[in-house]
Amino acid sequence: LVDERGIPLIARTRAEAALACETRSARLCDELEWERACKGTDAQTYSGGLRWDPACASRPETCSSAFGVLALGAAQREWTASDVQPIKRLVAKSAAVRGARADAADVDHRCAHRTAVAPEVTADDLGFRCCFGEPRGEALPSPSWEEIVRKADIPPARLEELLRSNKRLASIAKDIKYFREDAAIETV
């Protein structure tokens, strides 16, 4: 649902957005449908092309994807029907939101940009779009979360050797000392 300028309407919660779509025999778009509509046929980085056009933030109705969809990622965030699975104890299960506020950094306006928002949140910059037709089917599985950093015991002499082996880091490869974080001020 969009206004007369093609800008998505504002919703109070994701459930209210989904209900607004249902009353028009439509459904809330899932995040892959949203991203495809944004990238267009040529898989553009931003809705309007390869680079972010700041004019899209102030006049989103002038920016369209290759499919002719207006204002994707330009000036507000948008609910999707997709969920973001929980990440251990760090992030609870949330709703996938696409797009960005008008004042967001350029990189946040990318078609692939995604944030996780609690589905009951309300905000003046949080809108929605409706999709028609049958949903795509099953949701994509979330990746399994694995540790990407592990603790390693490296003696200072070995660390110096590793640093010396890299031209850029060689200048700091001397007098390596480890310290406890709580004692850093005294050590440094």
Short mmCIF file of C-alpha atoms in Angstrom, two decimals:
data_model
loop_
_atom_site.label_atom_id
_atom_site.label_comp_id
_atom_site.label_asym_id
_atom_site.label_seq_id
_atom_site.Cartn_x
_atom_site.Cartn_y
_atom_site.Cartn_z
CA LEU A 1 0.00 0.00 0.00
CA VAL A 2 1.43 3.30 -1.06
CA ASP A 3 0.27 6.89 -1.03
CA GLU A 4 -0.33 9.00 -4.13
CA ARG A 5 3.43 9.61 -4.49
CA GLY A 6 4.26 5.90 -4.37
CA ILE A 7 5.66 6.05 -0.81
CA PRO A 8 4.78 3.07 1.43
CA LEU A 9 2.22 3.76 4.11
CA ILE A 10 3.26 3.88 7.77
CA ALA A 11 2.16 1.02 10.01
CA ARG A 12 2.04 0.85 13.75
CA THR A 13 3.14 -2.78 14.13
CA ARG A 14 3.98 -5.62 11.77
CA ALA A 15 0.68 -7.34 12.62
CA GLU A 16 -1.25 -4.17 11.72
CA ALA A 17 0.66 -3.92 8.44
CA ALA A 18 -0.17 -7.54 7.61
CA LEU A 19 -3.85 -6.92 8.43
CA ALA A 20 -3.93 -3.84 6.19
CA CYS A 21 -2.61 -5.98 3.33
CA GLU A 22 -5.13 -8.75 4.03
CA THR A 23 -8.05 -6.30 3.82
CA ARG A 24 -6.95 -5.68 0.22
CA SER A 25 -6.61 -9.39 -0.62
CA ALA A 26 -2.83 -9.09 -0.46
CA ARG A 27 -0.10 -10.05 1.98
CA LEU A 28 2.96 -8.49 3.53
CA CYS A 29 5.93 -9.04 1.21
CA ASP A 30 8.67 -11.32 2.44
CA GLU A 31 12.19 -9.93 2.51
CA LEU A 32 13.40 -11.76 -0.59
CA GLU A 33 10.50 -10.37 -2.63
CA TRP A 34 11.33 -6.90 -1.29
CA GLU A 35 15.02 -7.28 -2.18
CA ARG A 36 14.26 -8.59 -5.67
CA ALA A 37 11.91 -5.66 -6.33
CA CYS A 38 14.67 -3.31 -5.18
CA LYS A 39 17.55 -4.87 -7.16
CA GLY A 40 15.58 -5.28 -10.36
CA THR A 41 16.63 -7.34 -13.35
CA ASP A 42 20.29 -6.31 -13.16
CA ALA A 43 20.82 -6.97 -9.42
CA GLN A 44 21.61 -3.31 -8.71
CA THR A 45 23.18 -2.42 -5.36
CA TYR A 46 20.68 0.39 -4.73
CA SER A 47 17.15 0.72 -6.00
CA GLY A 48 18.15 3.30 -8.60
CA GLY A 49 21.50 1.84 -9.65
CA LEU A 50 25.02 0.99 -8.53
CA ARG A 51 25.50 4.10 -6.38
CA TRP A 52 23.31 5.75 -3.76
CA ASP A 53 21.63 8.94 -4.97
CA PRO A 54 21.08 11.20 -1.91
CA ALA A 55 18.18 12.89 -3.75
CA CYS A 56 16.22 9.65 -3.19
CA ALA A 57 16.14 10.33 0.55
CA SER A 58 14.54 13.77 0.14
CA ARG A 59 12.35 12.90 -2.87
CA PRO A 60 11.78 9.12 -2.71
CA GLU A 61 8.93 9.29 -5.22
CA THR A 62 11.49 10.15 -7.93
CA CYS A 63 13.55 6.98 -7.42
CA SER A 64 12.45 3.69 -8.86
CA SER A 65 13.90 0.24 -9.28
CA ALA A 66 14.27 -1.42 -12.69
CA PHE A 67 10.82 -2.92 -12.07
CA GLY A 68 9.37 0.57 -11.57
CA VAL A 69 8.83 0.17 -7.82
CA LEU A 70 9.21 3.54 -6.13
CA ALA A 71 11.11 4.51 -2.98
CA LEU A 72 12.63 1.14 -2.07
CA GLY A 73 15.25 1.74 0.62
CA ALA A 74 15.06 5.48 0.10
CA ALA A 75 13.47 7.25 3.05
CA GLN A 76 11.95 4.75 5.45
CA ARG A 77 12.26 1.27 6.80
CA GLU A 78 9.66 -1.34 5.81
CA TRP A 79 8.18 -4.35 7.54
CA THR A 80 8.46 -7.72 5.81
CA ALA A 81 6.71 -10.97 6.59
CA SER A 82 10.09 -12.62 7.23
CA ASP A 83 11.56 -13.35 10.63
CA VAL A 84 15.12 -13.04 11.84
CA GLN A 85 15.98 -16.07 13.90
CA PRO A 86 17.45 -15.56 17.36
CA ILE A 87 21.20 -15.34 17.72
CA LYS A 88 22.13 -17.27 20.84
CA ARG A 89 21.28 -15.12 23.85
CA LEU A 90 22.23 -11.89 22.08
CA VAL A 91 19.22 -11.16 19.88
CA ALA A 92 15.69 -12.46 20.30
CA LYS A 93 13.61 -13.65 17.34
CA SER A 94 12.60 -10.50 15.47
CA ALA A 95 10.95 -9.25 12.30
CA ALA A 96 13.10 -8.60 9.22
CA VAL A 97 12.93 -4.94 8.20
CA ARG A 98 14.29 -3.65 4.89
CA GLY A 99 15.10 -0.12 3.74
CA ALA A 100 16.48 2.80 5.72
CA ARG A 101 15.53 6.17 7.16
CA ALA A 102 16.20 9.19 4.98
CA ASP A 103 19.09 10.28 7.24
CA ALA A 104 20.79 6.87 7.27
CA ALA A 105 24.31 6.28 5.96
CA ASP A 106 24.62 5.52 2.25
CA VAL A 107 25.44 1.86 2.87
CA ASP A 108 22.16 1.42 4.80
CA HIS A 109 20.16 2.24 1.66
CA ARG A 110 21.49 -0.85 -0.16
CA CYS A 111 18.85 -3.31 -1.37
CA ALA A 112 20.51 -6.04 0.71
CA HIS A 113 20.45 -4.02 3.95
CA ARG A 114 18.47 -5.75 6.69
CA THR A 115 17.72 -5.00 10.31
CA ALA A 116 15.95 -6.97 13.01
CA VAL A 117 13.12 -5.18 14.80
CA ALA A 118 10.69 -6.46 17.43
CA PRO A 119 7.34 -6.93 15.60
CA GLU A 120 5.42 -4.82 18.13
CA VAL A 121 7.57 -1.72 17.57
CA THR A 122 5.96 1.42 16.19
CA ALA A 123 7.84 4.26 14.49
CA ASP A 124 7.16 7.16 12.15
CA ASP A 125 9.76 5.86 9.70
CA LEU A 126 8.47 2.27 9.57
CA GLY A 127 6.14 1.48 6.66
CA PHE A 128 5.14 -1.55 4.63
CA ARG A 129 4.33 -2.84 1.15
CA CYS A 130 1.84 -5.45 0.09
CA CYS A 131 2.46 -8.26 -2.37
CA PHE A 132 -0.17 -10.03 -4.41
CA GLY A 133 -0.26 -13.65 -5.49
CA GLU A 134 0.82 -16.77 -3.70
CA PRO A 135 3.69 -16.54 -1.21
CA ARG A 136 6.98 -18.07 -2.32
CA GLY A 137 6.66 -21.03 0.03
CA GLU A 138 8.97 -22.12 2.80
CA ALA A 139 11.17 -19.58 4.52
CA LEU A 140 14.88 -19.83 3.94
CA PRO A 141 16.68 -21.52 6.82
CA SER A 142 18.87 -19.37 9.02
CA PRO A 143 22.57 -20.13 9.00
CA SER A 144 23.95 -22.05 11.92
CA TRP A 145 25.92 -19.81 14.21
CA GLU A 146 29.44 -20.89 14.91
CA GLU A 147 32.21 -19.33 16.92
CA ILE A 148 34.28 -17.10 14.66
CA VAL A 149 36.88 -16.21 17.25
CA ARG A 150 38.60 -18.58 19.59
CA LYS A 151 41.08 -17.95 22.34
CA ALA A 152 44.66 -18.91 21.54
CA ASP A 153 47.73 -18.87 23.71
CA ILE A 154 50.55 -17.34 21.66
CA PRO A 155 53.80 -16.68 23.49
CA PRO A 156 55.12 -13.10 23.01
CA ALA A 157 58.14 -14.34 21.02
CA ARG A 158 55.87 -16.18 18.56
CA LEU A 159 53.63 -13.09 18.17
CA GLU A 160 56.71 -10.97 17.43
CA GLU A 161 57.72 -13.50 14.78
CA LEU A 162 54.27 -13.41 13.17
CA LEU A 163 54.19 -9.61 13.13
CA ARG A 164 57.71 -9.40 11.65
CA SER A 165 56.60 -11.64 8.78
CA ASN A 166 54.21 -8.92 7.57
CA LYS A 167 55.75 -5.75 6.08
CA ARG A 168 52.96 -3.53 7.40
CA LEU A 169 53.14 -4.91 10.92
CA ALA A 170 56.89 -5.44 11.23
CA SER A 171 57.44 -2.05 12.89
CA ILE A 172 55.38 -3.08 15.94
CA ALA A 173 57.04 -6.49 16.29
CA LYS A 174 59.21 -5.66 19.29
CA ASP A 175 58.89 -5.65 23.05
CA ILE A 176 55.56 -7.50 23.01
CA LYS A 177 54.05 -7.72 26.50
CA TYR A 178 50.70 -9.08 27.53
CA PHE A 179 48.65 -7.51 30.30
CA ARG A 180 45.33 -8.02 31.98
CA GLU A 181 42.67 -5.57 30.83
CA ASP A 182 42.09 -4.33 34.37
CA ALA A 183 45.82 -3.60 34.70
CA ALA A 184 46.17 -1.91 31.29
CA ILE A 185 46.59 1.63 32.64
CA GLU A 186 49.49 0.58 34.84
CA THR A 187 51.14 -1.53 32.12
CA VAL A 188 50.84 1.02 29.32
#
